[in-house]
mmCIF file of C-alpha atoms in Angstrom:
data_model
loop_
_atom_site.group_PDB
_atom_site.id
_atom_site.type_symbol
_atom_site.label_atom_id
_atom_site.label_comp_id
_atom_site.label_asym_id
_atom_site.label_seq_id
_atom_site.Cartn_x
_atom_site.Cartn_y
_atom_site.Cartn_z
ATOM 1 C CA UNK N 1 49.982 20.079 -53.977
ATOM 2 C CA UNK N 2 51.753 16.699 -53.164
ATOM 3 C CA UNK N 3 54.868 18.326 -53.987
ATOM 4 C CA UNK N 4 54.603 21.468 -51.281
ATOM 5 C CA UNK N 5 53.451 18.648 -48.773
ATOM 6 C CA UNK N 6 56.590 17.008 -49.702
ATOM 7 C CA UNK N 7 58.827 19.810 -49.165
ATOM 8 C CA UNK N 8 56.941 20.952 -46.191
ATOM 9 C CA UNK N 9 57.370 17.562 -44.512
ATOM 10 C CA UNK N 10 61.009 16.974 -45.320
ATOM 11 C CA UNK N 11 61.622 20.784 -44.233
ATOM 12 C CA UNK N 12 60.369 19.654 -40.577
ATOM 13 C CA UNK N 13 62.126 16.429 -40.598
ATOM 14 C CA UNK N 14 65.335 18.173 -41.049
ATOM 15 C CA UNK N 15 64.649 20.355 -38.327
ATOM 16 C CA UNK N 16 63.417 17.754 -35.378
ATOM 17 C CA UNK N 17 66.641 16.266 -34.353
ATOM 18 C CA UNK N 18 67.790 20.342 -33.793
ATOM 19 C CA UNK N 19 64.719 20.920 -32.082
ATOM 20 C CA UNK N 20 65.028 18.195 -29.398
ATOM 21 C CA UNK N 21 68.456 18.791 -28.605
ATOM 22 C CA UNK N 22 67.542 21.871 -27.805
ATOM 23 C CA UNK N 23 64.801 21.480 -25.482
ATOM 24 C CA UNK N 24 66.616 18.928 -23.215
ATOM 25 C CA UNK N 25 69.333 21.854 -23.155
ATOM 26 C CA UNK N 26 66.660 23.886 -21.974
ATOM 27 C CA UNK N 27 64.444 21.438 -19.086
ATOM 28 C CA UNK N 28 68.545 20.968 -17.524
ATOM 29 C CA UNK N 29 68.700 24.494 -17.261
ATOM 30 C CA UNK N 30 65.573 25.916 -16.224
ATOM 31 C CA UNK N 31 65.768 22.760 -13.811
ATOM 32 C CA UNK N 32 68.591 24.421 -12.057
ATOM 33 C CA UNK N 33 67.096 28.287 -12.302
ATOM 34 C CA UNK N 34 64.801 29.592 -9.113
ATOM 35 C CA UNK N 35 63.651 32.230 -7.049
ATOM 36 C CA UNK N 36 65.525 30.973 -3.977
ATOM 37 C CA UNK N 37 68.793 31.565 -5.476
ATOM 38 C CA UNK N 38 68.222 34.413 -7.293
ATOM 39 C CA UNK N 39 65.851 36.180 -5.023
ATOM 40 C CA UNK N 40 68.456 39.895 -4.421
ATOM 41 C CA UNK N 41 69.257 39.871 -7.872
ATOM 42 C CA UNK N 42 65.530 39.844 -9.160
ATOM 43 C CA UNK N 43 64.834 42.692 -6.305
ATOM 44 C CA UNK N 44 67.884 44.552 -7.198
ATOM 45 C CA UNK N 45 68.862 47.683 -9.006
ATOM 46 C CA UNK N 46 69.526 45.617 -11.829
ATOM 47 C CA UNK N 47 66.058 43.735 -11.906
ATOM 48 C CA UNK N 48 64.886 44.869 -14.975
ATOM 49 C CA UNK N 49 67.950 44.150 -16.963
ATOM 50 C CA UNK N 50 68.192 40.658 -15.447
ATOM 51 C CA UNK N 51 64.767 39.815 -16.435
ATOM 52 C CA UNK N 52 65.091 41.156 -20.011
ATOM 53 C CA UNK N 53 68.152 38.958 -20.067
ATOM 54 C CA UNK N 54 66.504 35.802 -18.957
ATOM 55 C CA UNK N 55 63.356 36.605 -21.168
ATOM 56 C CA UNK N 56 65.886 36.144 -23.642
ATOM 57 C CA UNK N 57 66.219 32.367 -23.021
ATOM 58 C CA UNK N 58 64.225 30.094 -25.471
ATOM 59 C CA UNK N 59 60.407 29.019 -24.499
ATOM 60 C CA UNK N 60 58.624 30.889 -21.945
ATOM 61 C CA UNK N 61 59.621 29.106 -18.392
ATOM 62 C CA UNK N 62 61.259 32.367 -17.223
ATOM 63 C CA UNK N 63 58.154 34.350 -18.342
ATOM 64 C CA UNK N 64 56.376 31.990 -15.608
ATOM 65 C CA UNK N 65 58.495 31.977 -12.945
ATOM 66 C CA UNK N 66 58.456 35.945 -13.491
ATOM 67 C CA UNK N 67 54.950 35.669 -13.671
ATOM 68 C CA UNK N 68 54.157 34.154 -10.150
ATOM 69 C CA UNK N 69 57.129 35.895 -8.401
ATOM 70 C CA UNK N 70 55.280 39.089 -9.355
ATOM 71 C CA UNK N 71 51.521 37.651 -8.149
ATOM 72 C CA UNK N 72 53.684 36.795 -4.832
ATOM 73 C CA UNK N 73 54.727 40.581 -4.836
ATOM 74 C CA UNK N 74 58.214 39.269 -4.876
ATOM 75 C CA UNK N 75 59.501 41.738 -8.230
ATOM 76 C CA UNK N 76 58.180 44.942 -9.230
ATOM 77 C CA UNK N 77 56.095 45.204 -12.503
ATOM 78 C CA UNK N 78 58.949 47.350 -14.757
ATOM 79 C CA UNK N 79 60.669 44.285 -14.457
ATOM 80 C CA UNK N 80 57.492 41.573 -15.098
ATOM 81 C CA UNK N 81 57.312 43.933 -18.315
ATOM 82 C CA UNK N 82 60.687 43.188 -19.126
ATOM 83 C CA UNK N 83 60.687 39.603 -19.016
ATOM 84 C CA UNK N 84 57.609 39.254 -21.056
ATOM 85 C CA UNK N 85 58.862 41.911 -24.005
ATOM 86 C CA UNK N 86 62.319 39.673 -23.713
ATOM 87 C CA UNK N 87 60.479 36.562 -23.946
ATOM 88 C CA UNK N 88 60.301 35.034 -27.282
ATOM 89 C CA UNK N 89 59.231 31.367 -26.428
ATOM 90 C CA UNK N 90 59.975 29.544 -29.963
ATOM 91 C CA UNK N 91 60.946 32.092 -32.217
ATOM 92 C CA UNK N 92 64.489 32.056 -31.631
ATOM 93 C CA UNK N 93 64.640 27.819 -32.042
ATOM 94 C CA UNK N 94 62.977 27.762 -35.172
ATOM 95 C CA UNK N 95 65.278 30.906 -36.869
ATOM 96 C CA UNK N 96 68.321 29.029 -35.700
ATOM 97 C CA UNK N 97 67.168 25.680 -37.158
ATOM 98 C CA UNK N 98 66.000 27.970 -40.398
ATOM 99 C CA UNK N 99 69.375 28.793 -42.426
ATOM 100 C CA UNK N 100 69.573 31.816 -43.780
ATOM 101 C CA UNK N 101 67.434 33.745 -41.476
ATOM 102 C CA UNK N 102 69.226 32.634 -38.080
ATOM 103 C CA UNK N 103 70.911 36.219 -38.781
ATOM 104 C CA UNK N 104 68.005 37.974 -37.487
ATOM 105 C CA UNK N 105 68.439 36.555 -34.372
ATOM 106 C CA UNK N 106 71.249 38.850 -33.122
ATOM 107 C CA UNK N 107 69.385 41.974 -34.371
ATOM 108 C CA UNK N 108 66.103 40.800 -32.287
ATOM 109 C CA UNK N 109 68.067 39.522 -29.349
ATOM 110 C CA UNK N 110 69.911 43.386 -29.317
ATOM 111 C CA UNK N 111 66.546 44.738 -29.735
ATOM 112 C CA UNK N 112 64.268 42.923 -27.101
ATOM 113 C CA UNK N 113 67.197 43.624 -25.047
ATOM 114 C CA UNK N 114 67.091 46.950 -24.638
ATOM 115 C CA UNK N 115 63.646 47.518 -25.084
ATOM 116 C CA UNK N 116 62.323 45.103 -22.228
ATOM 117 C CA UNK N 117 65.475 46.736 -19.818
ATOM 118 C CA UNK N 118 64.533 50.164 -20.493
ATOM 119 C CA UNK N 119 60.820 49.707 -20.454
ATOM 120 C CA UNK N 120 61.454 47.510 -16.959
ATOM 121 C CA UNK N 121 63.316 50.708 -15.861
ATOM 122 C CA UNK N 122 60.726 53.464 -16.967
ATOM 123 C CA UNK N 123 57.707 51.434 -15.529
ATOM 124 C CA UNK N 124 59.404 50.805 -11.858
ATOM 125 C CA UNK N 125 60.772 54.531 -12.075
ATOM 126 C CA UNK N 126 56.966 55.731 -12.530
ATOM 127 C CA UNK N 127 56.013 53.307 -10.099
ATOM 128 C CA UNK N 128 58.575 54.122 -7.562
ATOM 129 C CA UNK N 129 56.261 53.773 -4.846
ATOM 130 C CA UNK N 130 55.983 50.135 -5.370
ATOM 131 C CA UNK N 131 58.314 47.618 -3.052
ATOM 132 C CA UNK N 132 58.741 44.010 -3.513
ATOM 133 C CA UNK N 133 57.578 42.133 -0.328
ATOM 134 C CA UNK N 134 59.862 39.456 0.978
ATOM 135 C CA UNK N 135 58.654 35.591 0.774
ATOM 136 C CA UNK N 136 57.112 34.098 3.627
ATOM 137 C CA UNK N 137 58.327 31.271 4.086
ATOM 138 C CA UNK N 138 60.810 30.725 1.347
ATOM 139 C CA UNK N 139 59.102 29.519 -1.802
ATOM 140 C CA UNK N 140 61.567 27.569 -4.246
ATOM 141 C CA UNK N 141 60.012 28.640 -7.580
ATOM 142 C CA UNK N 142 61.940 27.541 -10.475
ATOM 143 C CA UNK N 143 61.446 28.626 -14.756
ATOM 144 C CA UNK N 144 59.572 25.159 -15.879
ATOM 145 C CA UNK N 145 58.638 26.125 -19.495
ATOM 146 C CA UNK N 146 54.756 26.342 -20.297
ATOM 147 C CA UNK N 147 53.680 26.034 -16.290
ATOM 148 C CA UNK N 148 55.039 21.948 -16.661
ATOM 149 C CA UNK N 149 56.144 21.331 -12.939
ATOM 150 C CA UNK N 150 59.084 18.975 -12.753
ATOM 151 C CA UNK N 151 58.123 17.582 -8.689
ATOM 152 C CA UNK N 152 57.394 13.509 -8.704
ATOM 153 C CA UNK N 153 58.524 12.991 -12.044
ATOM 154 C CA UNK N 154 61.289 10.866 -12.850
ATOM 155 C CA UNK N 155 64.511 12.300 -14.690
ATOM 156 C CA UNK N 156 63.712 10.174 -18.069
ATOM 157 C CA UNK N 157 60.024 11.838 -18.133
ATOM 158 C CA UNK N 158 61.622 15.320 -17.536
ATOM 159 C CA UNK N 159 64.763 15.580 -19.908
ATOM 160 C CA UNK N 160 63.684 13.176 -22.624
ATOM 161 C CA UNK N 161 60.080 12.210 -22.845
ATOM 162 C CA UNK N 162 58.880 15.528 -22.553
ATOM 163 C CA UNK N 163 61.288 17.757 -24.208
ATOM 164 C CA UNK N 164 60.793 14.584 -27.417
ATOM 165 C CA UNK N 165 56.337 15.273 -27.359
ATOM 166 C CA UNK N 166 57.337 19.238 -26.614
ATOM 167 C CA UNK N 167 59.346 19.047 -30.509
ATOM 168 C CA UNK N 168 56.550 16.582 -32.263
ATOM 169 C CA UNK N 169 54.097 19.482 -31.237
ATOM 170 C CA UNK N 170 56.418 22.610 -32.079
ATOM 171 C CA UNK N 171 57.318 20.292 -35.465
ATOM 172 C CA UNK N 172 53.685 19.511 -36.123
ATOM 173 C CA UNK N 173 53.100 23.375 -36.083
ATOM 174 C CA UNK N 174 55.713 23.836 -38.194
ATOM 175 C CA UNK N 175 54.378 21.003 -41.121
ATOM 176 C CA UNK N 176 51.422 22.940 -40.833
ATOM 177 C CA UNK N 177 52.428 26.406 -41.091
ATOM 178 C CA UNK N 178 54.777 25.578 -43.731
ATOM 179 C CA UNK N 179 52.162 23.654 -46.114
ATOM 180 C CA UNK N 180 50.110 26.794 -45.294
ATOM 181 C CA UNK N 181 52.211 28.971 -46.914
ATOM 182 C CA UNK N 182 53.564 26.601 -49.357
ATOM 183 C CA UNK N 183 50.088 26.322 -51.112
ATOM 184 C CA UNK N 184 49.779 30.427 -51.006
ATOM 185 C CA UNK N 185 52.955 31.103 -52.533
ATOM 186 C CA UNK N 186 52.299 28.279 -55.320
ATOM 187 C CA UNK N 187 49.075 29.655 -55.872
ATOM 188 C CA UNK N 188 49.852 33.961 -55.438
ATOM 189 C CA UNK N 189 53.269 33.785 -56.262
ATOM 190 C CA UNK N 190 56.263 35.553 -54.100
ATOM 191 C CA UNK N 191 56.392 38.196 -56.063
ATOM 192 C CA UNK N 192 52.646 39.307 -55.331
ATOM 193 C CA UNK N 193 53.452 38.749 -51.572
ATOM 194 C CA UNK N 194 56.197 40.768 -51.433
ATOM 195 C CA UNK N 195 54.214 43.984 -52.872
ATOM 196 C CA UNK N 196 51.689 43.747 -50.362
ATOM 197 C CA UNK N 197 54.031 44.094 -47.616
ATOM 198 C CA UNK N 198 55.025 48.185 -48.326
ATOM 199 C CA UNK N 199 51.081 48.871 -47.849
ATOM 200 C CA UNK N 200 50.996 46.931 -44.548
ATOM 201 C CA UNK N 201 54.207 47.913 -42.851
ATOM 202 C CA UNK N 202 52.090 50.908 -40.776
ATOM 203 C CA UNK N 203 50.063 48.025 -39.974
ATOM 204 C CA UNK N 204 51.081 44.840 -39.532
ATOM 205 C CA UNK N 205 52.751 44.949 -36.130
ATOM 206 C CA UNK N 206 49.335 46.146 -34.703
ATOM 207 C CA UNK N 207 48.404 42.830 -36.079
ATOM 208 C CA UNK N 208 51.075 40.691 -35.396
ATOM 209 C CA UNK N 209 51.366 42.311 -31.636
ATOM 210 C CA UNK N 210 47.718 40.577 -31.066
ATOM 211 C CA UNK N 211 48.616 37.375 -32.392
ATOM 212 C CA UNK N 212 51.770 37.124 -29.999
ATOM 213 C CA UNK N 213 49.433 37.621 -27.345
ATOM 214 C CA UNK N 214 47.495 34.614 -27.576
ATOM 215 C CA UNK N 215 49.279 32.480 -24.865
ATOM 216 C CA UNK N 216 50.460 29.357 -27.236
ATOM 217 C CA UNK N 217 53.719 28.285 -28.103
ATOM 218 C CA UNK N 218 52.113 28.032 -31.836
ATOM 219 C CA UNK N 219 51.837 31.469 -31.786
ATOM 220 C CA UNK N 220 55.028 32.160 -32.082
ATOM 221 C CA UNK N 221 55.883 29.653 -34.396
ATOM 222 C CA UNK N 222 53.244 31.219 -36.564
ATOM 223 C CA UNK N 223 55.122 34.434 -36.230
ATOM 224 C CA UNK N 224 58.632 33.092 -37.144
ATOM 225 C CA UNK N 225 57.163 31.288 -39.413
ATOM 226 C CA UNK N 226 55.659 34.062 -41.166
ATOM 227 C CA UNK N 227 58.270 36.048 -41.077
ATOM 228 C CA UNK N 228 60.977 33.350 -42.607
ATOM 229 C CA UNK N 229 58.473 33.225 -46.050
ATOM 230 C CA UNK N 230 58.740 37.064 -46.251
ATOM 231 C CA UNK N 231 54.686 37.364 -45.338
ATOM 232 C CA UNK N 232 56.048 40.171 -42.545
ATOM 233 C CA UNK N 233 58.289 42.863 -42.166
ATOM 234 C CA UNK N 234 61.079 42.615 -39.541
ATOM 235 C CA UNK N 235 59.630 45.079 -37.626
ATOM 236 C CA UNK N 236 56.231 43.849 -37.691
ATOM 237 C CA UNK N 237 57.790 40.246 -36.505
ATOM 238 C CA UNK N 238 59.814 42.096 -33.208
ATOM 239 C CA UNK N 239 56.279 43.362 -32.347
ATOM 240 C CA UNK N 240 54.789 40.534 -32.381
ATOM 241 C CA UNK N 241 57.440 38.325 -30.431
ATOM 242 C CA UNK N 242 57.965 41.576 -28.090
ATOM 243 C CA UNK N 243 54.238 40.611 -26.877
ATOM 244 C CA UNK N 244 54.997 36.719 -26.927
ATOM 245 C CA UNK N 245 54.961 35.561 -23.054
ATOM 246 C CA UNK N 246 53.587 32.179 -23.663
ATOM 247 C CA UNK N 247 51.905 30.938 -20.722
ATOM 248 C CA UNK N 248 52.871 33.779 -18.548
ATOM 249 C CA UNK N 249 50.079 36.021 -19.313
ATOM 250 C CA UNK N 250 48.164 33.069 -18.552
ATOM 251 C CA UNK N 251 49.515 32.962 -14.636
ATOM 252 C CA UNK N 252 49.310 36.099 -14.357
ATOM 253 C CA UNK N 253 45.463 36.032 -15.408
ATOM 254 C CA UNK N 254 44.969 33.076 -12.624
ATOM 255 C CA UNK N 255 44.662 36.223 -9.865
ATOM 256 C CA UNK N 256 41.344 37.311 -10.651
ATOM 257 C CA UNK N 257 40.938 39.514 -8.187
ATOM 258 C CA UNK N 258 43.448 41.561 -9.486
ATOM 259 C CA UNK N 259 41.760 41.618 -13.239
ATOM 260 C CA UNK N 260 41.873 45.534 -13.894
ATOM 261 C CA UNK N 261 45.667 44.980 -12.851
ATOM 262 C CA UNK N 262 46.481 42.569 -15.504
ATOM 263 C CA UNK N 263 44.117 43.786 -17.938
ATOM 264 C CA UNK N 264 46.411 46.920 -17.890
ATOM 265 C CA UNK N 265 49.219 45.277 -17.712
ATOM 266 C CA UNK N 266 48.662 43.709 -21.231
ATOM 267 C CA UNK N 267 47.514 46.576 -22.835
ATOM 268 C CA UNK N 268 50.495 48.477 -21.637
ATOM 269 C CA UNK N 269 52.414 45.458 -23.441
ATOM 270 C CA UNK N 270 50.788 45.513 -26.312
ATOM 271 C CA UNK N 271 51.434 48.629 -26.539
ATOM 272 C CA UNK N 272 55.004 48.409 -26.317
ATOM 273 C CA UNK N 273 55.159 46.153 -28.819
ATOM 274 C CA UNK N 274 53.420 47.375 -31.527
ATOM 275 C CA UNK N 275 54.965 50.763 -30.871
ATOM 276 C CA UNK N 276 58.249 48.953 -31.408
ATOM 277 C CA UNK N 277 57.599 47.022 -34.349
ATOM 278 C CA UNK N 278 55.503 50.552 -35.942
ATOM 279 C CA UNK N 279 59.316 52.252 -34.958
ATOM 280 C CA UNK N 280 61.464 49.618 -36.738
ATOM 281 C CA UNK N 281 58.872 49.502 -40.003
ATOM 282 C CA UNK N 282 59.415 53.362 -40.168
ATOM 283 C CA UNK N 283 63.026 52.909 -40.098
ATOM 284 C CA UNK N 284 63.291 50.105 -42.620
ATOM 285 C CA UNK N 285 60.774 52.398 -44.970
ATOM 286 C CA UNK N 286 62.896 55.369 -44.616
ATOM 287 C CA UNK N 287 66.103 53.543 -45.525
ATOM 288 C CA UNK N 288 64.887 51.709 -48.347
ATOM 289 C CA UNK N 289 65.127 48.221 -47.007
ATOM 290 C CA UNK N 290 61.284 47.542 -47.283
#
C-alpha cells in the first residue's frame, strides 16, 4: 500500500510544474477573450463552429461566457450546445501531462469538433425561428474559467496565485484518483480489468455521460483519469467529456425561471453524448480494437 501511495504521489509531483504553466497560459488568455469583441462572430453563420472551437480550449471559462451570453439571448442554443459538447475542462491538461496517452488528444479534439459544430448547426437549423437579441447596453463578458471574475483583483492574484491553488486542487484530485486505482489494480489485477471492459462498452458511456455532468472540474479528472488506467473505453471517455461543461451548466441553471428550458437542454446533451460515445464503442467493437 505504501508503495502505490508512493508512486501515486511522485506521479502528481511530476505533473504540477506542467499543470501550472498551463493555467497561467490560460487566465492571460481568457483575460483577453469577450463578448464585446467577438459579439458578430458568435451571432454569425459560423457560430456554431466558433463555439465548438473555443469549447476546445482547456477548463471551462468559454463554457461560461457561452453560458450567460445565451441567458442574455445574445447566441442561439445550437451553438450553447456546441460549446458545452467542445468543452472538456481538464481532460485535455492531464492527457498531455500523461505520456503515452497525450495521443488521444488529437482523435478527441477531431471528434468534439465536429460533433459540437454539427450538433450547433442541426439544433439552430430546427430552431430557425430563434434570433439572438442585441445587448443593451454593451455588456463586456469575458471566458473567466469556473465563474472566477478577474474585476478588483490585482495581476499577481490573477495569473499566479490562483492559477498555483487552481493546480494543488486539480493535483490533489489527481493523488487521489491515482491511489484509487493504484490499490484496485494491485488488488484485481489489470488483466481482470481489462476483461470487464468488452461487457460494458454498450454501457459505459451512459455512465460516464452522467458523471461528466456533474459540474466539477474533478469530474473530469476522474474521467481522464479513468480512462489513462484502461478502466474505460475510448468511446465511453468522449461521452463523458462530450457532456463535461464545468460550471456552465451551473450558470445556465442560475435562470430559474427558465427551468423546463435548461432541464431540456441537458438532457438533449446528454444525449448527445452518450449517443457519441455508444457510436465510437460500436466502432472500436466491430474493428477489433476493444
Amino acid at each position: 500500500m505504501l508503495e502505490v501511495i508512493a508512486d501515486a504521489f511522485l506521479d502528481t509531483l511530476k505533473v504540477f510544474p506542467f499543470l501550472l504553466v498551463i493555467y497561467i497560459l490560460i487566465e492571460f488568455l481568457e483575460h483577453k477573450t469577450s463578448f464585446t469583441h467577438n459579439k458578430k462572430i458568435l451571432q454569425g453563420r459560423l457560430a456554431p463552429l466558433i463555439g465548438s472551437a473555443t469549447g476546445l480550449v482547456p477548463q471551462c471559462g468559454f463554457s461560461v461566457m457561452a453560458a450567460k451570453l445565451y441567458d442574455k439571448g445574445l447566441i442561439r442554443t445550437g451553438t450553447l450546445i456546441a460549446v458545452f459538447l467542445a468543452t472538456s475542462d481538464e481532460a485535455f491538461i492531464i492527457l498531455l501531462s500523461s505520456g503515452t496517452s497525450a495521443a488521444a488528444i488529437m482523435p478527441i479534439v477531431v471528434i468534439k469538433l465536429f460533433v459540437g459544430a454539427a450538433a450547433g448547426y442541426l439544433i439552430n437549423l430546427l430552431l430557425f425561428k430563434e434570433k439572438p437579441s442585441e445587448p443593451e447596453p454593451l455588456e463586456d463578458i469575458h471566458a473567466y474559467s469556473c465563474g472566477r471574475e478577474h474585476d478588483g483583483k490585482s495581476e499577481l492574484k490573477v495569473f499566479l496565485i490562483e492559477p498555483l491553488l487552481h493546480s494543488l486542487k486539480i493535483a490533489f484530485y489527481l493523488l487521489v484518483v491515482n491511489i484509487a486505482f493504484g490499490l484496485i489494480i494491485d488488488a484485481v489485477g489489470e488483466e481482470k480489468i481489462a476483461a470487464s471492459l468488452i461487457g460494458g462498452a454498450y454501457f459505459q458511456p451512459f455512465i460516464t455521460a452522467i458523471v461528466g455532468l456533474i459540474p466539477n472540474c474533478a469530474s473530469s479528472v476522474i474521467i481522464t483519469e479513468t480512462y489513462i488506467h484502461g478502466g474505460i473505453t475510448f468511446g465511453s471517455c468522449v461521452a463523458g467529456l462530450c457532456c463535461n461543461a464545468g460550471v456552465g451548466l451551473v450558470v445556465l441553471f442560475k435562470n430559474t425561471k427558465k427551468i423546463k428550458r435548461n432541464i431540456l437542454f441537458v438532457l438533449t446533451l446528454y444525449a448527445l453524448s452518450a449517443v457519441t460515445g455508444l457510436i465510437i464503442n460500436c466502432i472500436m467493437l466491430l474493428c477489433g480494437l476493444i
